[in-house]
Tab-separated table of C-alpha atoms in Angstrom:
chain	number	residue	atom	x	y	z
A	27	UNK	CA	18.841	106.923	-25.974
A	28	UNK	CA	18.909	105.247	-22.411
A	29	UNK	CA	16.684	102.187	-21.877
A	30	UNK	CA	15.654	100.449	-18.785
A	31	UNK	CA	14.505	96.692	-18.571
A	32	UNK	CA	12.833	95.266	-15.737
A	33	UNK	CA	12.936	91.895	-15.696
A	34	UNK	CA	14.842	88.629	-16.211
A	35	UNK	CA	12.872	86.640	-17.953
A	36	UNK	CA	12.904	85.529	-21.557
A	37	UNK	CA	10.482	88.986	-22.438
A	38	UNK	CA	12.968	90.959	-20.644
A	39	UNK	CA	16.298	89.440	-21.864
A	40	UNK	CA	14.949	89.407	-25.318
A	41	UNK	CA	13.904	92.611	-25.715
A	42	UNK	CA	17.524	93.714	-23.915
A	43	UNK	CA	18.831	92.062	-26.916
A	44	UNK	CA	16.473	94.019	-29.441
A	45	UNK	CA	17.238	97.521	-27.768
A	46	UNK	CA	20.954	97.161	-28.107
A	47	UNK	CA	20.556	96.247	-31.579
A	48	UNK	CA	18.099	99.123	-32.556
A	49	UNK	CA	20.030	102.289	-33.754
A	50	UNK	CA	20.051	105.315	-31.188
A	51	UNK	CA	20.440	103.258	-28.538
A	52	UNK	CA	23.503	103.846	-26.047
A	53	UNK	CA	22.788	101.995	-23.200
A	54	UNK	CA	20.431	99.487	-21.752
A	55	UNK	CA	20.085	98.344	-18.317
A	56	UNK	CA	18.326	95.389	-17.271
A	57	UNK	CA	17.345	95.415	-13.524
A	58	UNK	CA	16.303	91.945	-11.725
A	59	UNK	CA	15.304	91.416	-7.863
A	60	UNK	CA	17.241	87.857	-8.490
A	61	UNK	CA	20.173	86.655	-10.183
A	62	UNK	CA	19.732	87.130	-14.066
A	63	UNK	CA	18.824	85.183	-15.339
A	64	UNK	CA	15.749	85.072	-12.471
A	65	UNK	CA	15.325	81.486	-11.887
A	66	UNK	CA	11.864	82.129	-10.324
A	67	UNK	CA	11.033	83.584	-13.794
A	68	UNK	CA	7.745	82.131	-15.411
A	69	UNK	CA	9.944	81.553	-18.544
A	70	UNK	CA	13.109	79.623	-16.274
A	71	UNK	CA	11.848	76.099	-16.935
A	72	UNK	CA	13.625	72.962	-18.167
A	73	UNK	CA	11.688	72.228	-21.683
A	74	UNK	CA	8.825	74.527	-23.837
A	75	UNK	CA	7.064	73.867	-26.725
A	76	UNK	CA	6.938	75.951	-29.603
A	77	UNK	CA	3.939	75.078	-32.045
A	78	UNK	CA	1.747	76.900	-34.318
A	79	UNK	CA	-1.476	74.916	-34.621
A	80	UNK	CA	-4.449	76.902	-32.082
A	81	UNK	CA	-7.355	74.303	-33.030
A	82	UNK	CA	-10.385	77.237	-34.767
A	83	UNK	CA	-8.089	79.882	-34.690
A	84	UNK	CA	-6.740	80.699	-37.960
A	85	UNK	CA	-4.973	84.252	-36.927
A	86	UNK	CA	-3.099	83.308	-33.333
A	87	UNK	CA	-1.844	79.961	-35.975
A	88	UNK	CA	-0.519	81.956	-38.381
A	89	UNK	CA	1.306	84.386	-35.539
A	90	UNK	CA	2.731	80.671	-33.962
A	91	UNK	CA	3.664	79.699	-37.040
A	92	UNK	CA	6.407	82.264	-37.031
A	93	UNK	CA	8.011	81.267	-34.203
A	94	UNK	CA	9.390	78.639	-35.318
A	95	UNK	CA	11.847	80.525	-37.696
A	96	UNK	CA	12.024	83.092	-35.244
A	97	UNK	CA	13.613	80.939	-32.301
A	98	UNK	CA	16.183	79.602	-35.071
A	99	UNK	CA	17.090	83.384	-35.299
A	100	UNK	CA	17.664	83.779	-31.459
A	101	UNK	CA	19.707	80.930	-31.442
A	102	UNK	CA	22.053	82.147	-34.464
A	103	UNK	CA	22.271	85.372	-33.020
A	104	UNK	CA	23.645	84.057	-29.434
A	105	UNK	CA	25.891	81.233	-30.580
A	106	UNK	CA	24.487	78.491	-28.591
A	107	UNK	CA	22.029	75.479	-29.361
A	108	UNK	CA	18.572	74.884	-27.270
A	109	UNK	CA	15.533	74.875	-29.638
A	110	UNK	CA	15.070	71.398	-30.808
A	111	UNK	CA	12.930	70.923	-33.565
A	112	UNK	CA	11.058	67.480	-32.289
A	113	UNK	CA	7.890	68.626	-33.742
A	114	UNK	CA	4.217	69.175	-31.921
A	115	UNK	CA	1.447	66.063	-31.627
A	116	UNK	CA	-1.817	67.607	-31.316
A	117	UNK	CA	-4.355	64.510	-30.942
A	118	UNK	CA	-9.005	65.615	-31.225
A	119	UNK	CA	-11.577	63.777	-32.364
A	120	UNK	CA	-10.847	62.411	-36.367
A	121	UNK	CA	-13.467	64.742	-38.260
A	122	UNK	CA	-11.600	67.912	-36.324
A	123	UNK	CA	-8.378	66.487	-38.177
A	124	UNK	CA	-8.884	67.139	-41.697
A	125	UNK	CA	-9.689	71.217	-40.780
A	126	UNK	CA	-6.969	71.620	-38.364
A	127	UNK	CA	-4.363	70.306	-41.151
A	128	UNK	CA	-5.637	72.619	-43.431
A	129	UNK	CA	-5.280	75.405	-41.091
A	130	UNK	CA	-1.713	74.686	-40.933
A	131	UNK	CA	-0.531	73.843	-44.366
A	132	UNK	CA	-2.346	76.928	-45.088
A	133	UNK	CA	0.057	79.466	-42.991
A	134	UNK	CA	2.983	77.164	-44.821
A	135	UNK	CA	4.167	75.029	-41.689
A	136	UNK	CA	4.877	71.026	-42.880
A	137	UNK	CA	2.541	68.821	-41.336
A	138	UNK	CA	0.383	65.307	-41.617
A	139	UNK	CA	-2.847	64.259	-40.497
A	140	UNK	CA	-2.472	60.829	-39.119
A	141	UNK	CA	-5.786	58.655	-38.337
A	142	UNK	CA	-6.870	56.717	-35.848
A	143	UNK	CA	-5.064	53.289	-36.780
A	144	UNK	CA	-1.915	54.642	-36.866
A	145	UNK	CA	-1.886	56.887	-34.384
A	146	UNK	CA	-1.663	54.475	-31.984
A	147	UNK	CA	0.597	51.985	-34.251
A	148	UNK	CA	2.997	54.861	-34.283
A	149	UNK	CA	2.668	55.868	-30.679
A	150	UNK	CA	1.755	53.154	-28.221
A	151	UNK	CA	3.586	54.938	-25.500
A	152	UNK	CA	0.125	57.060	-25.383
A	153	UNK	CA	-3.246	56.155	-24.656
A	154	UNK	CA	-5.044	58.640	-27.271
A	155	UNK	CA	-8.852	59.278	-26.252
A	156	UNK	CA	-11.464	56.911	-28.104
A	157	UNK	CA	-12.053	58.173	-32.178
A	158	UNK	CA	-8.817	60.486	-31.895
A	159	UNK	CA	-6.731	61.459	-34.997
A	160	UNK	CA	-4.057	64.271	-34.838
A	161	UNK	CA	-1.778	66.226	-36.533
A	162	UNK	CA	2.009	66.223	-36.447
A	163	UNK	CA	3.877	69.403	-36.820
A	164	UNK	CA	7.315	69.402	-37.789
A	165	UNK	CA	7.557	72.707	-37.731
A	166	UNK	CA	7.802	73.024	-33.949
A	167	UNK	CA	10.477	71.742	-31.424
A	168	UNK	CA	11.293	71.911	-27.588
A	169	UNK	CA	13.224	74.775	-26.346
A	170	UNK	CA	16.111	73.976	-23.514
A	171	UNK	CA	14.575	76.819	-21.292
A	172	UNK	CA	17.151	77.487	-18.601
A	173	UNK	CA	20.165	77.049	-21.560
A	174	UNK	CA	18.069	79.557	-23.415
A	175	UNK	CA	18.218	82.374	-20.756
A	176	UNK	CA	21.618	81.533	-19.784
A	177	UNK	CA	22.742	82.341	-23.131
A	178	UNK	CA	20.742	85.273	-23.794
A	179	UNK	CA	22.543	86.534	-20.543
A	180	UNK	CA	25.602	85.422	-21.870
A	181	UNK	CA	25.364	87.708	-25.726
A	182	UNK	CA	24.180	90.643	-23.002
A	183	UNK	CA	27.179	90.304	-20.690
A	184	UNK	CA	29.372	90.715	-23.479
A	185	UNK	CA	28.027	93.782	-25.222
A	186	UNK	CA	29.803	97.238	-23.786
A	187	UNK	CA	26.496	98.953	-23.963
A	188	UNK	CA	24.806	96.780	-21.352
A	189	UNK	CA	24.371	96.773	-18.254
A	190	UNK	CA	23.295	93.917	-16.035
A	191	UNK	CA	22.101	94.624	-11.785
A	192	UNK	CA	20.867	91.736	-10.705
A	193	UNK	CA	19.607	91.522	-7.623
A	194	UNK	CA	18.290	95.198	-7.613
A	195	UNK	CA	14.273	94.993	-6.849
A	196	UNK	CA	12.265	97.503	-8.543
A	197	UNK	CA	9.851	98.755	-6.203
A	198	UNK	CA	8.144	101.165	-8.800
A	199	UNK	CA	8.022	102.604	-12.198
A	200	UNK	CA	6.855	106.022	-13.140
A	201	UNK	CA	6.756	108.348	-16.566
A	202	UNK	CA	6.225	111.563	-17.958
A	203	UNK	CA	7.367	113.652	-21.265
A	204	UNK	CA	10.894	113.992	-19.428
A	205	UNK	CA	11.158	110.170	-20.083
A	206	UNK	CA	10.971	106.662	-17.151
A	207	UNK	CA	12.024	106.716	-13.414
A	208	UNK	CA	12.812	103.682	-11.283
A	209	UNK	CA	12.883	103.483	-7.878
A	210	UNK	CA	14.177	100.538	-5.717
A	211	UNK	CA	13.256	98.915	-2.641
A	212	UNK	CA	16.371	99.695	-1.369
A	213	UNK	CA	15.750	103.468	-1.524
A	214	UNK	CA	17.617	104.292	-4.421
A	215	UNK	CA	16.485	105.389	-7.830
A	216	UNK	CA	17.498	105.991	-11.603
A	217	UNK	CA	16.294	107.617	-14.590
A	218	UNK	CA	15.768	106.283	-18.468
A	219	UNK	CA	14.538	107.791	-21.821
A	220	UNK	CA	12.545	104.876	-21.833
A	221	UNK	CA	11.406	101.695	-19.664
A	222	UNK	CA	10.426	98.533	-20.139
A	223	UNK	CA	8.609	96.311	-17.484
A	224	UNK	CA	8.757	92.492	-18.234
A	225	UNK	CA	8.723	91.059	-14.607
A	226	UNK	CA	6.331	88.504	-15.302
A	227	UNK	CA	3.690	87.838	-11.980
A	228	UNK	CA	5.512	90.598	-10.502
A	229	UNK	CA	4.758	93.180	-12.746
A	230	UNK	CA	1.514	93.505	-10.907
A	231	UNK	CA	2.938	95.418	-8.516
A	232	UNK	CA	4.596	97.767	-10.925
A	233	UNK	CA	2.200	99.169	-12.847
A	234	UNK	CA	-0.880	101.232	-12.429
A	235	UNK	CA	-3.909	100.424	-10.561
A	236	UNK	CA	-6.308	100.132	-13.630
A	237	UNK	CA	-3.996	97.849	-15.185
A	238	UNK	CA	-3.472	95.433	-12.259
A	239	UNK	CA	-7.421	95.541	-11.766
A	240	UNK	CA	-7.610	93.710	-15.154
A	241	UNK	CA	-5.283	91.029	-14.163
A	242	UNK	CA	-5.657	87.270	-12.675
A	243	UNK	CA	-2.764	85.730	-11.279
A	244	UNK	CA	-2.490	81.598	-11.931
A	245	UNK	CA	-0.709	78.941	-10.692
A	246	UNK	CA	0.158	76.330	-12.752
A	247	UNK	CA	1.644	72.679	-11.536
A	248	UNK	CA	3.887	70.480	-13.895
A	249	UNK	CA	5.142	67.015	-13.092
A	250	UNK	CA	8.592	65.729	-14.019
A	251	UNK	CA	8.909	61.947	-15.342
A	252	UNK	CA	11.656	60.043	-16.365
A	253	UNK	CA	11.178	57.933	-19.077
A	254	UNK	CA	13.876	57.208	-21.609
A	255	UNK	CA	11.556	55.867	-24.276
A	256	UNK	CA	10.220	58.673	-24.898
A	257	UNK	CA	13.745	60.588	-26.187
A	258	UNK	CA	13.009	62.781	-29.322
A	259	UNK	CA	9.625	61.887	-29.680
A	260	UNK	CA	7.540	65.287	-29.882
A	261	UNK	CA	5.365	67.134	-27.353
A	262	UNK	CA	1.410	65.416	-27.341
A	263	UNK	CA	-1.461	67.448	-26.663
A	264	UNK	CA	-5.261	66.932	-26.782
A	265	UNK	CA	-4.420	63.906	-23.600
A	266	UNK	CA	-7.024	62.992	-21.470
A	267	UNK	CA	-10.815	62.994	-21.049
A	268	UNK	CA	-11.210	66.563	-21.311
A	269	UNK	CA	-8.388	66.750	-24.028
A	270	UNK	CA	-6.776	69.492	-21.880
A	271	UNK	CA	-3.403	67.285	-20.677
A	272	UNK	CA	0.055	67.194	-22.384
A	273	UNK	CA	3.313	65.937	-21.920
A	274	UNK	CA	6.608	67.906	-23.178
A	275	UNK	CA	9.412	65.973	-24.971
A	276	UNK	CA	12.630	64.615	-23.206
A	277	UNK	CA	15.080	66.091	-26.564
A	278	UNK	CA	18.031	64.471	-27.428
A	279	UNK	CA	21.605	65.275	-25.510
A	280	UNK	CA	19.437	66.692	-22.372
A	281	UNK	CA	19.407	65.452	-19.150
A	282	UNK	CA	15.553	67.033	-18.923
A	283	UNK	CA	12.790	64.894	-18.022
A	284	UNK	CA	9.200	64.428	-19.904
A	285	UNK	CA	6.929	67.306	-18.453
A	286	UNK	CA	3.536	66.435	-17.693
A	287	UNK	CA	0.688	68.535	-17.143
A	288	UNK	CA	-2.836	69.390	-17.697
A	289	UNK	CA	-4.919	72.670	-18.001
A	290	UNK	CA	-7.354	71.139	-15.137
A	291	UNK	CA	-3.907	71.600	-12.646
A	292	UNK	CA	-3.887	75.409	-13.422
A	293	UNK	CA	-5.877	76.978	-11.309
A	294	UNK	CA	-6.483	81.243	-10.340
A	295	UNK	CA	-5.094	82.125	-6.935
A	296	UNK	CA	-4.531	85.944	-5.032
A	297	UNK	CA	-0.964	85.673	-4.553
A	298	UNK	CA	2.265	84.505	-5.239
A	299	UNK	CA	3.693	82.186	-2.109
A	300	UNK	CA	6.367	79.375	-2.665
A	301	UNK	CA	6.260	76.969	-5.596
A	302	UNK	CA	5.621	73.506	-3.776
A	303	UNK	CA	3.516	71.365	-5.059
A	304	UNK	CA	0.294	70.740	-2.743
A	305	UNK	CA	-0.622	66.946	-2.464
A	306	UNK	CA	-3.721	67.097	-3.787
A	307	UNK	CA	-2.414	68.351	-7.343
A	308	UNK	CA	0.332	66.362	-7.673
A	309	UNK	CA	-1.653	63.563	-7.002
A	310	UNK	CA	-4.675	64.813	-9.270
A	311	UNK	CA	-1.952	64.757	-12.685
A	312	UNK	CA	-1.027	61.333	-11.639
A	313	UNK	CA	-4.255	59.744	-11.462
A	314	UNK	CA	-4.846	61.772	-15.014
A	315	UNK	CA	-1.265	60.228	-16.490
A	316	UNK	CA	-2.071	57.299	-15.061
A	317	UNK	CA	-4.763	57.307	-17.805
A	318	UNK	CA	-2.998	58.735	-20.238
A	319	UNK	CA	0.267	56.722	-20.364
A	320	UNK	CA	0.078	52.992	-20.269
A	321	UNK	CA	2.404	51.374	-17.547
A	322	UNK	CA	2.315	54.806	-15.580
A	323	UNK	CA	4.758	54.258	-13.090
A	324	UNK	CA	4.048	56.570	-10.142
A	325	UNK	CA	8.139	56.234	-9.004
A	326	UNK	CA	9.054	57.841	-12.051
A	327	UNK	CA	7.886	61.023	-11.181
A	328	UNK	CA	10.565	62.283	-9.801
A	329	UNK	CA	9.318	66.419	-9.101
A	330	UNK	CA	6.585	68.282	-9.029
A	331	UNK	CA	6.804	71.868	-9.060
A	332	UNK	CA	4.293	75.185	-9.335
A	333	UNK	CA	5.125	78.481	-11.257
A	334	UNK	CA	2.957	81.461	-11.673
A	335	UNK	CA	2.268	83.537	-14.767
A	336	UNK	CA	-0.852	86.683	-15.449
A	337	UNK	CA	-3.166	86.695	-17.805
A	338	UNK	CA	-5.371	89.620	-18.847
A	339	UNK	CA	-9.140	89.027	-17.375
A	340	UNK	CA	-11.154	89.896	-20.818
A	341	UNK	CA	-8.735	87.864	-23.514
A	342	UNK	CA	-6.949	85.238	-21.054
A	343	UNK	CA	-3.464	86.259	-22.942
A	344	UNK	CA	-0.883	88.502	-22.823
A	345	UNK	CA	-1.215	92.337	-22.216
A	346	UNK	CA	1.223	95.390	-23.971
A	347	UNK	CA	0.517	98.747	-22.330
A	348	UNK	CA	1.651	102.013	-21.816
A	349	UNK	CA	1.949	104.585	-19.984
A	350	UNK	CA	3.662	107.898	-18.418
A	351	UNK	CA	3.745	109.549	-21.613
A	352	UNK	CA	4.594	106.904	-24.022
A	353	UNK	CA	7.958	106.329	-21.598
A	354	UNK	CA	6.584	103.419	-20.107
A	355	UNK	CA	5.695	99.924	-21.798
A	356	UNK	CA	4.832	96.938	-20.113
A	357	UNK	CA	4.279	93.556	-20.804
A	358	UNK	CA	2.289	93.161	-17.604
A	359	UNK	CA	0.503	89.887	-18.655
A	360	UNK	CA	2.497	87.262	-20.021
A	361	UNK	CA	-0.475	84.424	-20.683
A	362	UNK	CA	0.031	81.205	-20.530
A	363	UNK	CA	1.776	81.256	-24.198
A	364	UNK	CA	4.074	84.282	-24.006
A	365	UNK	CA	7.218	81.650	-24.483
A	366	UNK	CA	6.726	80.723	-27.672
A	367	UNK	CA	5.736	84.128	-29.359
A	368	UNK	CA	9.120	85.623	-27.189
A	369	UNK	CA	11.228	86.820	-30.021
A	370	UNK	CA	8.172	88.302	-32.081
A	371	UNK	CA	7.227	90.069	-28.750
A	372	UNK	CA	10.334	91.526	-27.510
A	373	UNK	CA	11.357	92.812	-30.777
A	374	UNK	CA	7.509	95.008	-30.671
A	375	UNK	CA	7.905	96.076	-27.252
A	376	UNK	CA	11.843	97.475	-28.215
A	377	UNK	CA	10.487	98.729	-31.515
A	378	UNK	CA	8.005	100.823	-29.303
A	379	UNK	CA	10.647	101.669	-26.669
A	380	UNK	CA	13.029	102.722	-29.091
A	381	UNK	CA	10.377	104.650	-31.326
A	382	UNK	CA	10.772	102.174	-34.628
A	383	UNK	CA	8.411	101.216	-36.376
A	384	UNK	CA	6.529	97.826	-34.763
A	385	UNK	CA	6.741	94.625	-35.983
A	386	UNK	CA	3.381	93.018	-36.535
A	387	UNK	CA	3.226	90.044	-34.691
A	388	UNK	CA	-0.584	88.622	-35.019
A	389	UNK	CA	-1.569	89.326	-31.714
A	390	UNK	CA	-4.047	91.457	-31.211
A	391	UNK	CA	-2.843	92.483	-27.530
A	392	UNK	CA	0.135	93.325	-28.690
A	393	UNK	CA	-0.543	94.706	-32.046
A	394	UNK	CA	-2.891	97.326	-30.151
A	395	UNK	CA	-1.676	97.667	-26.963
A	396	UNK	CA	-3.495	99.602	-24.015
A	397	UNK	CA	-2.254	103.326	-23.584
A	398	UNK	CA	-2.984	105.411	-20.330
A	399	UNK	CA	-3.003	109.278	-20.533
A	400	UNK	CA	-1.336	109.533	-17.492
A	401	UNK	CA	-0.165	107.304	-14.699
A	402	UNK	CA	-2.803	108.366	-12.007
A	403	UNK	CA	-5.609	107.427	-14.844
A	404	UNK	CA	-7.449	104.874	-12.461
């Protein structure tokens, strides 16, 4: 069997990795319109978190709480280190607390409830919203983004039954019962027993019309801060009046910087353009750190940046469909979460490509993904 990958991102690379693995499989291509890895990928970043606790939502907690075991697995797999386990602050109001640990304990992750008082004993570098407890996961880390799809590329180069065209844009991606074909903007075109599209924002343009209809494109704007004291402390969310801001940890032995953002800075748009950061957002997460962290110094920010990601219109997350006769799967909507959940996800979307089995992961989109008679079904 002959797979095609279209993308690389973390989905993409990942699910290279699971193809190769999967028996039957003599040769996988992965196709990007960049270098590979793509550093305008939604997944190329400096720092992610990985986390279980979803505050009220029992079943995407237990699928999160996975991922912590299933990074480690990556990283053995590859040979290189980039998940840091630095653990996940997740501050809301103190009677929220008590539930939210019990959610957590309860899908086996280790984790306290800390009050009030010592919240900010413990963390005075934060200025927690009044009556605020949290919960501290140590079950969740920081992954080293860019040093994570460098070595996934890396384990990929050196397998004889992959092949990697980067900078090769994939203008379109059809199916039928005779299997996937890929043409290029450049004219040219290729053939696969199966395809997979994981091109992130891009994949938009690469799948049907009644897919694309269903997705909203986003733009998202983070803010880079240097501050030393903060060096393997964990990620904080629940920041803010809204409790919708959250800084990412600077982990030990990285050169990264604290990464600062809020969901009020992510905001819908119609299309992708360049990834500078208009004044008036960079400026709207400063005056909300400027609450948040005490001593905010406004000359330690030293970027801001924008990245894009799509999200399906009726769930706001990730979307798995098919299409073309079962040749075609795409993971046209990546969410805003897809990072964290990447191993469990690539290795369903290869277990479908490959005709395996899938691996549960606990989310419903992908669990049940969308499947199109044919491509013209608009």
């Amino acid at each position: 069997m002959r797979i095609t990958v279209v993308g690389g991102g973390v989905i993409g690379l990942v699910t290279a990795i699971e193809c190769v693995r999967a028996a039957g499989v003599e040769q996988v291509d992965l196709f990007d319109a960049g270098p590979i890895p793509s550093p305008t990928a939604t997944s190329n970043d400096r720092l992610r978190v990985v986390r279980a606790l979803h505050r009220g939502e029992p079943a995407l907690t237990l699928a999160a709480a996975q991922a912590h075991e299933a990074w480690m697995e990556v990283e053995g797999l590859v040979g290189a280190r980039f998940y840091h386990p630095a653990g996940a602050l997740t501050a809301m109001p103190e009677p929220e607390a008590a539930a939210s640990l019990a959610l957590l304990t309860g899908v086996g992750a280790r984790a306290w409830g800390l009050s009030p008082d010592e919240l900010a004993r413990r963390y005075p570098q934060v200025r927690f919203p009044v009556g605020s407890g949290a919960v501290l996961e140590a079950t969740a880390g920081a992954v080293l983004a860019d040093l994570a799809l460098i070595a996934l590329t890396r384990w990929l180069g050196g397998q004889p039954a992959v092949r990697l065209h980067p900078h090769r844009r994939v203008a379109e991606v059809s199916g039928s019962d005779r299997g996937g074909v890929i043409r290029f903007a450049d004219g040219g075109s290729a053939t696969a027993d199966r395809v997979v599209v994981a091109a992130g924002p891009w994949s938009r343009e690469l799948v049907p019309g009644v897919i694309a209809s269903t997705l909203t494109l986003y733009r998202q704007t983070v803010l880079s801060y240097r501050q030393p004291a903060w060096v393997g402390l964990p990620a904080v969310l629940g920041l803010g009046p809204d409790r919708d801001a959250w800084l990412m940890p600077t982990v030990p032995h990285s050169d990264a910087p604290l990464r600062l953002s809020a969901a009020s800075a992510c905001r819908p748009t119609r299309e992708m353009t360049d990834r500078g950061t208009p004044d008036r957002w960079r400026e709207h997460l400063m005056a909300v750190f400027a609450e948040v962290l005490p001593g905010f110094d406004p000359a330690a920010v030293t970027d801001a940046a924008d990245g894009y990601y799509l999200a399906d219109r009726s769930r706001g997350g990730p979307l798995l469909s098919s299409y073309g006769g079962g040749a075609v799967w795409a993971y046209a909507a990546c969410g805003g979460m897809s990072f964290k959940f990447a191993p469990q996800i690539a290795r369903a979307v290869a277990d479908r490509a490959v005709g395996a089995p899938p691996r549960p992961v606990g989310l419903d989109s992908i669990d049940r993904p969308r499947q199109l008679a044919a491509v013209g079904e608009e």
